[in-house]
Short mmCIF file of N, CA and C in Angstrom, two decimals:
data_model
loop_
_atom_site.label_atom_id
_atom_site.label_comp_id
_atom_site.label_asym_id
_atom_site.label_seq_id
_atom_site.Cartn_x
_atom_site.Cartn_y
_atom_site.Cartn_z
N MET A 896 22.46 57.80 -98.11
CA MET A 896 21.08 57.94 -97.37
C MET A 896 20.33 56.55 -97.19
N LEU A 897 20.40 55.86 -98.22
CA LEU A 897 19.68 54.59 -98.23
C LEU A 897 20.58 53.56 -97.16
N ARG A 898 21.61 53.69 -97.25
CA ARG A 898 22.45 52.84 -96.18
C ARG A 898 21.81 53.19 -94.75
N LEU A 899 22.00 54.47 -94.49
CA LEU A 899 21.54 54.99 -93.16
C LEU A 899 20.30 54.47 -92.74
N ILE A 900 19.31 54.43 -93.92
CA ILE A 900 17.95 53.97 -93.45
C ILE A 900 17.78 52.63 -93.32
N PHE A 901 18.60 51.75 -94.16
CA PHE A 901 18.81 50.38 -94.00
C PHE A 901 19.22 50.06 -92.41
N CYS A 902 20.31 50.50 -92.14
CA CYS A 902 20.79 50.50 -90.70
C CYS A 902 19.89 50.77 -89.80
N PHE A 903 19.23 51.77 -89.78
CA PHE A 903 18.31 52.26 -88.91
C PHE A 903 17.24 51.52 -88.66
N GLY A 904 16.72 50.75 -89.92
CA GLY A 904 15.44 50.01 -89.91
C GLY A 904 16.12 48.62 -89.16
N LEU A 905 17.08 48.07 -89.45
CA LEU A 905 17.63 46.86 -88.73
C LEU A 905 17.86 47.16 -87.17
N ILE A 906 18.30 48.45 -86.94
CA ILE A 906 18.43 48.66 -85.71
C ILE A 906 17.15 48.82 -84.64
N ILE A 907 16.03 49.31 -85.37
CA ILE A 907 14.80 49.38 -84.95
C ILE A 907 14.15 48.00 -84.68
N VAL A 908 14.30 47.11 -85.61
CA VAL A 908 13.76 45.61 -85.53
C VAL A 908 14.63 45.05 -84.54
N GLY A 909 15.86 45.25 -84.41
CA GLY A 909 16.78 44.38 -83.40
C GLY A 909 16.36 44.95 -81.85
N THR A 910 16.13 46.30 -81.86
CA THR A 910 15.73 46.91 -80.56
C THR A 910 14.39 46.34 -80.08
N PHE A 911 13.49 46.28 -80.86
CA PHE A 911 12.10 45.62 -80.57
C PHE A 911 12.24 43.96 -80.20
N ALA A 912 13.15 43.41 -81.05
CA ALA A 912 13.22 42.00 -80.79
C ALA A 912 13.95 41.72 -79.44
N SER A 913 14.62 42.69 -79.12
CA SER A 913 15.66 42.40 -77.67
C SER A 913 14.58 42.39 -76.66
N PHE A 914 13.32 42.96 -76.54
CA PHE A 914 12.50 42.95 -75.48
C PHE A 914 11.58 41.63 -75.56
N TRP A 915 12.08 40.54 -76.36
CA TRP A 915 11.23 39.44 -76.32
C TRP A 915 11.99 38.67 -75.38
N GLY A 916 13.34 38.75 -75.03
CA GLY A 916 14.10 38.09 -74.09
C GLY A 916 15.56 38.34 -74.32
N PRO A 917 16.36 37.80 -73.26
CA PRO A 917 17.73 38.00 -73.44
C PRO A 917 18.48 37.36 -74.42
N PHE A 918 17.76 36.19 -74.97
CA PHE A 918 18.52 35.43 -76.15
C PHE A 918 18.53 36.41 -77.42
N TYR A 919 17.29 36.93 -77.61
CA TYR A 919 17.16 37.94 -78.76
C TYR A 919 18.15 39.18 -78.70
N ALA A 920 18.23 39.51 -77.33
CA ALA A 920 19.25 40.74 -77.27
C ALA A 920 20.53 40.16 -77.58
N LEU A 921 20.82 38.99 -77.24
CA LEU A 921 22.16 38.39 -77.54
C LEU A 921 22.28 38.53 -79.07
N LEU A 922 21.28 38.02 -79.78
CA LEU A 922 21.21 37.83 -81.39
C LEU A 922 21.29 39.35 -81.83
N PHE A 923 20.81 40.26 -81.41
CA PHE A 923 20.98 41.67 -81.80
C PHE A 923 22.27 42.23 -81.39
N TYR A 924 23.00 41.69 -80.40
CA TYR A 924 24.48 42.06 -80.22
C TYR A 924 25.34 41.33 -80.96
N LEU A 925 25.14 40.09 -81.38
CA LEU A 925 26.13 39.43 -82.30
C LEU A 925 25.82 39.94 -83.64
N TRP A 926 24.56 40.63 -84.13
CA TRP A 926 24.44 41.00 -85.60
C TRP A 926 25.30 42.33 -85.32
N ASN A 927 25.18 43.26 -84.31
CA ASN A 927 25.87 44.45 -84.33
C ASN A 927 27.38 44.43 -84.36
N ALA A 928 27.74 43.25 -83.57
CA ALA A 928 29.27 43.23 -83.59
C ALA A 928 29.84 42.62 -84.85
N TYR A 929 29.16 41.65 -85.61
CA TYR A 929 29.72 41.22 -86.89
C TYR A 929 29.17 42.21 -88.24
N PHE A 930 28.04 42.85 -88.00
CA PHE A 930 27.71 43.61 -89.10
C PHE A 930 28.32 44.90 -89.11
N ARG A 931 28.58 45.50 -87.98
CA ARG A 931 29.15 46.96 -87.74
C ARG A 931 28.37 47.87 -88.58
N PRO A 932 27.32 48.29 -88.16
CA PRO A 932 26.43 49.44 -88.85
C PRO A 932 27.09 50.62 -89.00
N GLU A 933 28.07 50.97 -87.99
CA GLU A 933 28.71 52.14 -88.11
C GLU A 933 29.53 52.29 -89.23
N ASP A 934 30.16 51.44 -89.80
CA ASP A 934 30.82 51.31 -90.88
C ASP A 934 30.12 51.20 -92.22
N TRP A 935 28.76 50.89 -92.21
CA TRP A 935 27.95 50.89 -93.21
C TRP A 935 27.39 52.18 -93.77
N SER A 936 27.34 53.18 -92.84
CA SER A 936 26.64 54.41 -93.12
C SER A 936 27.60 55.39 -92.98
N TYR A 937 27.41 56.38 -93.83
CA TYR A 937 28.40 57.66 -93.81
C TYR A 937 28.03 58.54 -92.85
N GLY A 938 29.21 59.10 -92.26
CA GLY A 938 28.89 60.11 -91.23
C GLY A 938 29.13 59.39 -89.90
N GLY A 939 28.95 60.17 -88.82
CA GLY A 939 29.09 59.47 -87.64
C GLY A 939 27.88 59.16 -86.77
N LEU A 940 26.67 59.33 -87.44
CA LEU A 940 25.34 59.30 -86.50
C LEU A 940 25.41 57.90 -85.87
N ILE A 941 25.52 56.75 -86.53
CA ILE A 941 25.37 55.50 -85.92
C ILE A 941 26.43 55.12 -84.86
N GLY A 942 27.70 55.61 -85.38
CA GLY A 942 28.83 55.41 -84.43
C GLY A 942 28.62 56.00 -83.15
N SER A 943 27.97 57.19 -83.05
CA SER A 943 27.95 58.17 -81.99
C SER A 943 26.91 57.51 -80.90
N LEU A 944 26.14 56.50 -81.42
CA LEU A 944 25.03 55.88 -80.44
C LEU A 944 25.76 54.85 -79.57
N ASN A 945 27.09 54.33 -79.82
CA ASN A 945 27.62 53.59 -79.00
C ASN A 945 26.92 52.25 -78.86
N LEU A 946 26.42 51.73 -79.92
CA LEU A 946 25.39 50.41 -79.87
C LEU A 946 26.06 49.37 -79.31
N SER A 947 27.36 49.22 -79.48
CA SER A 947 27.93 47.83 -78.89
C SER A 947 27.79 47.97 -77.39
N TRP A 948 28.17 49.03 -76.79
CA TRP A 948 28.19 49.11 -75.37
C TRP A 948 26.56 49.08 -74.98
N VAL A 949 25.71 49.89 -75.33
CA VAL A 949 24.23 49.89 -75.12
C VAL A 949 23.75 48.49 -75.15
N ILE A 950 23.92 47.93 -76.47
CA ILE A 950 23.21 46.48 -76.41
C ILE A 950 23.93 45.52 -75.45
N GLY A 951 25.32 45.63 -75.20
CA GLY A 951 26.05 44.74 -74.41
C GLY A 951 25.47 44.73 -72.94
N LEU A 952 25.07 46.07 -72.32
CA LEU A 952 24.64 46.41 -71.14
C LEU A 952 23.45 45.73 -71.16
N PHE A 953 22.41 45.93 -72.28
CA PHE A 953 21.14 45.42 -72.09
C PHE A 953 21.11 43.80 -72.03
N VAL A 954 21.88 43.18 -72.88
CA VAL A 954 22.14 41.86 -72.68
C VAL A 954 22.47 41.22 -71.48
N VAL A 955 23.44 41.89 -70.72
CA VAL A 955 24.03 41.43 -69.34
C VAL A 955 22.80 41.59 -68.37
N GLY A 956 22.16 42.88 -68.46
CA GLY A 956 21.01 43.12 -67.62
C GLY A 956 19.86 42.21 -67.62
N SER A 957 19.58 42.06 -68.87
CA SER A 957 18.31 41.15 -69.12
C SER A 957 18.58 39.92 -68.78
N THR A 958 19.69 39.37 -68.91
CA THR A 958 20.07 38.06 -68.57
C THR A 958 20.11 37.73 -67.17
N ALA A 959 20.63 38.76 -66.54
CA ALA A 959 20.77 38.69 -64.99
C ALA A 959 19.25 38.80 -64.36
N LEU A 960 18.45 39.58 -64.93
CA LEU A 960 16.98 39.74 -64.49
C LEU A 960 16.20 38.50 -64.75
N SER A 961 16.57 37.87 -65.87
CA SER A 961 15.86 36.72 -66.30
C SER A 961 16.11 35.32 -65.34
N MET A 962 17.15 35.41 -64.70
CA MET A 962 17.72 34.48 -63.83
C MET A 962 17.79 33.02 -64.36
N PRO A 963 18.45 32.83 -65.59
CA PRO A 963 18.61 31.53 -66.14
C PRO A 963 19.41 30.72 -65.28
N LYS A 964 19.36 29.46 -65.61
CA LYS A 964 20.46 28.41 -65.00
C LYS A 964 21.96 28.58 -65.51
N TYR A 965 22.52 29.18 -64.79
CA TYR A 965 23.85 29.48 -64.73
C TYR A 965 24.63 28.21 -64.71
N PRO A 966 25.50 27.75 -65.85
CA PRO A 966 26.01 26.49 -65.78
C PRO A 966 27.47 26.67 -65.06
N LEU A 967 27.66 25.86 -64.13
CA LEU A 967 28.92 25.75 -63.14
C LEU A 967 29.46 24.44 -63.30
N ASN A 968 30.55 24.15 -64.17
CA ASN A 968 31.18 22.85 -64.52
C ASN A 968 32.61 23.30 -64.32
N TRP A 969 33.30 22.19 -64.83
CA TRP A 969 34.75 22.48 -64.93
C TRP A 969 35.21 23.21 -66.16
N ARG A 970 34.42 23.23 -67.13
CA ARG A 970 34.95 24.26 -68.22
C ARG A 970 34.69 25.72 -67.83
N VAL A 971 33.54 25.87 -67.11
CA VAL A 971 33.33 27.38 -66.58
C VAL A 971 34.43 27.62 -65.66
N GLY A 972 34.83 26.66 -64.55
CA GLY A 972 35.88 26.91 -63.74
C GLY A 972 37.20 27.12 -64.46
N LEU A 973 37.50 26.33 -65.53
CA LEU A 973 38.76 26.84 -66.28
C LEU A 973 38.59 28.06 -66.84
N LEU A 974 37.59 28.63 -67.40
CA LEU A 974 37.29 29.89 -67.84
C LEU A 974 37.58 30.91 -66.76
N ALA A 975 37.15 30.74 -65.65
CA ALA A 975 37.20 31.57 -64.33
C ALA A 975 38.74 31.53 -64.06
N LEU A 976 39.45 30.35 -64.05
CA LEU A 976 40.78 30.48 -63.76
C LEU A 976 41.75 31.07 -64.86
N PHE A 977 41.17 31.01 -66.07
CA PHE A 977 42.06 31.85 -67.02
C PHE A 977 41.87 33.30 -66.89
N VAL A 978 40.52 33.76 -66.58
CA VAL A 978 40.39 35.21 -66.35
C VAL A 978 41.18 35.64 -65.07
N ALA A 979 41.22 34.90 -64.14
CA ALA A 979 41.95 35.12 -62.83
C ALA A 979 43.51 35.31 -63.06
N ASP A 980 44.02 34.32 -64.07
CA ASP A 980 45.44 34.44 -64.53
C ASP A 980 45.71 35.57 -65.42
N SER A 981 44.70 36.00 -66.24
CA SER A 981 44.97 37.19 -66.99
C SER A 981 44.81 38.49 -66.07
N VAL A 982 44.21 38.51 -65.01
CA VAL A 982 44.12 39.73 -64.20
C VAL A 982 45.40 39.72 -63.42
N MET A 983 45.91 38.57 -63.13
CA MET A 983 47.27 38.69 -62.16
C MET A 983 48.33 39.07 -63.22
N GLY A 984 48.30 38.69 -64.48
CA GLY A 984 49.17 39.17 -65.48
C GLY A 984 49.23 40.69 -65.77
N VAL A 985 48.22 41.18 -65.74
CA VAL A 985 47.86 42.80 -65.93
C VAL A 985 48.57 43.36 -64.69
N VAL A 986 48.01 42.86 -63.58
CA VAL A 986 48.38 43.63 -62.37
C VAL A 986 49.73 43.61 -62.16
N THR A 987 50.38 42.49 -62.44
CA THR A 987 51.97 42.32 -62.02
C THR A 987 52.73 42.81 -63.16
N SER A 988 52.37 43.28 -64.38
CA SER A 988 52.90 43.97 -65.44
C SER A 988 53.61 45.05 -65.24
N GLU A 989 54.82 45.25 -65.94
CA GLU A 989 55.45 46.46 -65.67
C GLU A 989 54.86 47.55 -66.52
N HIS A 990 53.98 47.42 -67.33
CA HIS A 990 53.23 48.39 -68.09
C HIS A 990 51.68 48.09 -68.08
N VAL A 991 51.20 48.45 -66.82
CA VAL A 991 49.96 48.20 -66.36
C VAL A 991 48.92 49.15 -67.35
N ASP A 992 49.36 50.48 -67.31
CA ASP A 992 48.54 51.26 -68.06
C ASP A 992 48.28 50.96 -69.44
N TYR A 993 49.44 50.28 -70.20
CA TYR A 993 49.04 49.84 -71.35
C TYR A 993 48.40 48.58 -71.50
N SER A 994 48.43 47.62 -70.64
CA SER A 994 47.70 46.47 -70.63
C SER A 994 46.42 46.26 -70.22
N TRP A 995 46.07 47.34 -69.22
CA TRP A 995 44.79 47.34 -68.82
C TRP A 995 43.72 47.60 -69.83
N GLY A 996 43.86 48.37 -70.91
CA GLY A 996 42.83 48.54 -71.72
C GLY A 996 42.59 47.37 -72.69
N ALA A 997 43.67 46.54 -72.89
CA ALA A 997 43.46 45.20 -73.62
C ALA A 997 42.62 44.32 -72.64
N TRP A 998 43.07 44.13 -71.43
CA TRP A 998 42.39 43.44 -70.58
C TRP A 998 40.83 43.63 -70.57
N VAL A 999 40.51 44.93 -70.36
CA VAL A 999 39.06 45.45 -70.37
C VAL A 999 38.28 44.81 -71.64
N MET A 1000 39.03 44.92 -72.87
CA MET A 1000 38.36 44.29 -73.98
C MET A 1000 38.33 42.89 -73.91
N PHE A 1001 39.45 42.19 -73.43
CA PHE A 1001 39.31 40.80 -73.25
C PHE A 1001 38.01 40.49 -72.27
N ALA A 1002 37.94 41.07 -71.26
CA ALA A 1002 36.93 40.76 -70.18
C ALA A 1002 35.51 40.85 -70.94
N LYS A 1003 35.27 41.81 -71.58
CA LYS A 1003 34.01 42.13 -72.57
C LYS A 1003 33.83 40.60 -73.40
N VAL A 1004 34.93 40.33 -74.01
CA VAL A 1004 34.67 39.12 -74.81
C VAL A 1004 34.35 38.06 -73.93
N VAL A 1005 34.99 37.88 -72.77
CA VAL A 1005 34.75 36.60 -71.89
C VAL A 1005 33.15 36.58 -71.54
N VAL A 1006 32.67 37.86 -71.11
CA VAL A 1006 31.35 38.03 -70.67
C VAL A 1006 30.36 37.65 -71.67
N ILE A 1007 30.66 38.01 -72.87
CA ILE A 1007 29.67 37.72 -74.02
C ILE A 1007 29.94 36.20 -74.35
N ALA A 1008 31.13 35.63 -74.43
CA ALA A 1008 31.14 34.34 -74.54
C ALA A 1008 30.35 33.39 -73.27
N TYR A 1009 30.72 33.87 -72.14
CA TYR A 1009 29.78 33.11 -71.27
C TYR A 1009 28.41 33.24 -71.51
N LEU A 1010 27.85 34.47 -71.79
CA LEU A 1010 26.42 34.60 -71.96
C LEU A 1010 25.91 33.75 -73.19
N ILE A 1011 26.74 33.57 -74.10
CA ILE A 1011 26.46 32.63 -75.11
C ILE A 1011 26.17 31.32 -74.62
N VAL A 1012 27.17 30.83 -74.02
CA VAL A 1012 26.88 29.44 -73.28
C VAL A 1012 25.68 29.45 -72.54
N VAL A 1013 25.37 30.57 -71.65
CA VAL A 1013 24.13 30.52 -70.89
C VAL A 1013 22.91 30.54 -71.57
N LEU A 1014 22.87 31.36 -72.81
CA LEU A 1014 21.65 31.59 -73.58
C LEU A 1014 21.29 30.75 -74.71
N VAL A 1015 22.43 30.08 -75.25
CA VAL A 1015 22.23 29.27 -76.36
C VAL A 1015 22.24 27.92 -75.95
N ASN A 1016 21.12 27.52 -75.36
CA ASN A 1016 21.15 26.26 -74.74
C ASN A 1016 20.34 25.04 -75.35
N ASP A 1017 20.17 25.19 -76.69
CA ASP A 1017 19.44 24.11 -77.55
C ASP A 1017 19.83 24.25 -78.96
N ARG A 1018 19.64 23.19 -79.74
CA ARG A 1018 19.98 23.15 -81.05
C ARG A 1018 19.17 24.30 -81.91
N SER A 1019 18.08 24.63 -81.69
CA SER A 1019 17.34 25.63 -82.36
C SER A 1019 18.02 27.08 -82.19
N ARG A 1020 18.31 27.29 -80.93
CA ARG A 1020 19.05 28.51 -80.71
C ARG A 1020 20.30 28.65 -81.34
N LEU A 1021 21.15 27.47 -81.23
CA LEU A 1021 22.52 27.49 -81.84
C LEU A 1021 22.39 27.89 -83.48
N ARG A 1022 21.25 27.22 -84.03
CA ARG A 1022 21.06 27.53 -85.45
C ARG A 1022 20.84 29.03 -85.50
N GLN A 1023 19.82 29.55 -84.66
CA GLN A 1023 19.69 31.02 -84.96
C GLN A 1023 20.77 31.94 -84.73
N ALA A 1024 21.73 31.58 -83.78
CA ALA A 1024 22.79 32.36 -83.47
C ALA A 1024 23.78 32.32 -84.84
N ALA A 1025 23.96 30.91 -85.29
CA ALA A 1025 24.84 30.77 -86.35
C ALA A 1025 23.99 31.48 -87.59
N LEU A 1026 22.94 31.48 -87.75
CA LEU A 1026 22.40 32.10 -88.96
C LEU A 1026 22.59 33.66 -88.82
N VAL A 1027 22.55 34.15 -87.63
CA VAL A 1027 22.65 35.76 -87.63
C VAL A 1027 24.10 35.99 -87.83
N ILE A 1028 24.92 35.29 -87.17
CA ILE A 1028 26.42 35.52 -87.46
C ILE A 1028 26.67 35.43 -89.11
N SER A 1029 26.32 34.35 -89.61
CA SER A 1029 26.59 34.17 -91.16
C SER A 1029 25.93 35.34 -91.84
N LEU A 1030 24.63 35.73 -91.57
CA LEU A 1030 24.11 36.84 -92.42
C LEU A 1030 24.81 38.09 -92.23
N SER A 1031 25.17 38.37 -90.85
CA SER A 1031 26.00 39.61 -90.61
C SER A 1031 27.28 39.52 -91.33
N LEU A 1032 27.94 38.59 -91.29
CA LEU A 1032 29.37 38.46 -91.96
C LEU A 1032 29.20 38.51 -93.44
N GLY A 1033 28.10 37.80 -93.99
CA GLY A 1033 27.76 37.79 -95.50
C GLY A 1033 27.45 39.36 -95.99
N PHE A 1034 26.82 40.15 -95.23
CA PHE A 1034 26.57 41.56 -95.51
C PHE A 1034 27.91 42.40 -95.47
N GLU A 1035 28.50 41.95 -94.45
CA GLU A 1035 29.76 42.63 -94.30
C GLU A 1035 30.96 42.37 -95.45
N ALA A 1036 30.85 41.07 -95.72
CA ALA A 1036 31.89 40.66 -96.92
C ALA A 1036 31.17 41.34 -98.35
N ALA A 1037 29.95 41.30 -98.36
CA ALA A 1037 29.36 41.89 -99.60
C ALA A 1037 29.80 43.47 -99.69
N LYS A 1038 29.60 43.95 -98.52
CA LYS A 1038 30.00 45.49 -98.50
C LYS A 1038 31.46 45.74 -98.95
N GLN A 1039 32.34 44.76 -98.35
CA GLN A 1039 33.77 44.82 -98.50
C GLN A 1039 34.17 44.60 -100.09
N GLY A 1040 33.34 43.51 -100.56
CA GLY A 1040 33.53 43.20 -102.08
C GLY A 1040 33.04 44.46 -102.82
N TRP A 1041 31.88 45.03 -102.53
CA TRP A 1041 31.50 46.37 -103.52
C TRP A 1041 32.52 47.43 -103.36
N ALA A 1042 33.07 47.53 -102.00
CA ALA A 1042 34.14 48.66 -102.00
C ALA A 1042 35.35 48.25 -102.89
N GLN A 1043 35.59 47.13 -102.95
CA GLN A 1043 36.87 46.67 -103.46
C GLN A 1043 36.53 46.68 -105.12
N ASP A 1044 35.42 46.33 -105.39
CA ASP A 1044 35.06 46.41 -106.74
C ASP A 1044 35.07 47.66 -107.35
N ARG A 1045 34.51 48.56 -106.50
CA ARG A 1045 34.40 50.02 -107.14
C ARG A 1045 35.87 50.47 -107.08
N LYS A 1046 36.72 50.24 -106.24
CA LYS A 1046 38.21 50.82 -106.28
C LYS A 1046 38.89 50.40 -107.61
N SER A 1047 38.74 49.01 -107.68
CA SER A 1047 39.39 48.34 -108.73
C SER A 1047 38.94 48.85 -110.21
N THR A 1048 37.65 49.02 -110.36
CA THR A 1048 36.99 49.61 -111.56
C THR A 1048 37.57 51.10 -111.75
N ARG A 1049 37.56 51.85 -110.61
CA ARG A 1049 37.92 53.05 -110.83
C ARG A 1049 39.66 53.18 -111.12
N LEU A 1050 40.30 52.27 -110.55
CA LEU A 1050 41.74 52.36 -110.91
C LEU A 1050 42.22 51.77 -112.57
N ASN A 1051 41.15 50.83 -112.98
CA ASN A 1051 41.32 50.44 -114.21
C ASN A 1051 41.01 51.55 -115.34
N SER A 1052 39.88 52.11 -114.89
CA SER A 1052 39.56 53.01 -115.75
C SER A 1052 40.50 54.38 -116.12
N SER A 1053 41.40 54.60 -115.05
CA SER A 1053 42.32 55.66 -115.02
C SER A 1053 43.36 55.46 -115.85
N HIS A 1054 43.70 54.23 -116.24
CA HIS A 1054 44.86 53.82 -116.94
C HIS A 1054 44.75 54.44 -118.46
N THR A 1055 45.65 54.75 -119.13
CA THR A 1055 45.57 55.39 -120.39
C THR A 1055 46.79 54.81 -121.05
N ASP A 1056 46.48 54.97 -122.47
CA ASP A 1056 47.77 54.23 -123.37
C ASP A 1056 49.07 54.90 -123.08
N ILE A 1057 49.10 56.25 -122.69
CA ILE A 1057 50.45 56.94 -122.81
C ILE A 1057 51.18 56.34 -121.53
N SER A 1058 50.47 55.66 -120.38
CA SER A 1058 51.17 55.32 -119.26
C SER A 1058 51.78 53.86 -119.58
N ARG A 1059 51.47 53.16 -120.67
CA ARG A 1059 52.14 52.00 -121.04
C ARG A 1059 53.28 51.92 -121.71
N MET A 1060 54.10 50.98 -121.55
CA MET A 1060 55.40 51.00 -122.21
C MET A 1060 55.26 50.94 -123.85
N PRO A 1061 55.96 51.61 -124.45
CA PRO A 1061 56.03 51.47 -125.96
C PRO A 1061 56.43 50.36 -126.60
N SER A 1062 55.64 49.78 -127.65
CA SER A 1062 56.16 48.51 -128.12
C SER A 1062 57.30 48.84 -129.18
N SER A 1063 58.24 47.99 -129.36
CA SER A 1063 59.32 48.36 -130.14
C SER A 1063 59.17 47.68 -131.64
#
């Protein structure tokens, strides 16, 4: 129950921060992507909210409405060529049904990567984005460590003297 309260508290803070601007919505998206609150809480309540999809749409929409300066240079051109090449690969594939789902996930990653390029446009924002990613991964790693520690403790306490090889 405490994990659920903790996750909902962070979701509420991130939701309100997202209304400050598209950059803060992007930070909320990055937190959600790396922290994965649906894995922290028990039950499917947070998972049923489809936070990644909702926050992603909000980031794209708020960025489009804020009309930032979209960089168009040779690097963005190469990214566009790469996306076009991947579309051609999917369309001409013998297994379009199988590859299309993977391409859609790839396209989402490309959109968020481009929005990072658009919205993280100075050193302060780069530091904030790196801090959010680091903290999110740190919490996730701590959770994984706790889960592993609890499992190893449980396994070690289940061993008995009977299961050991007798000494001769």
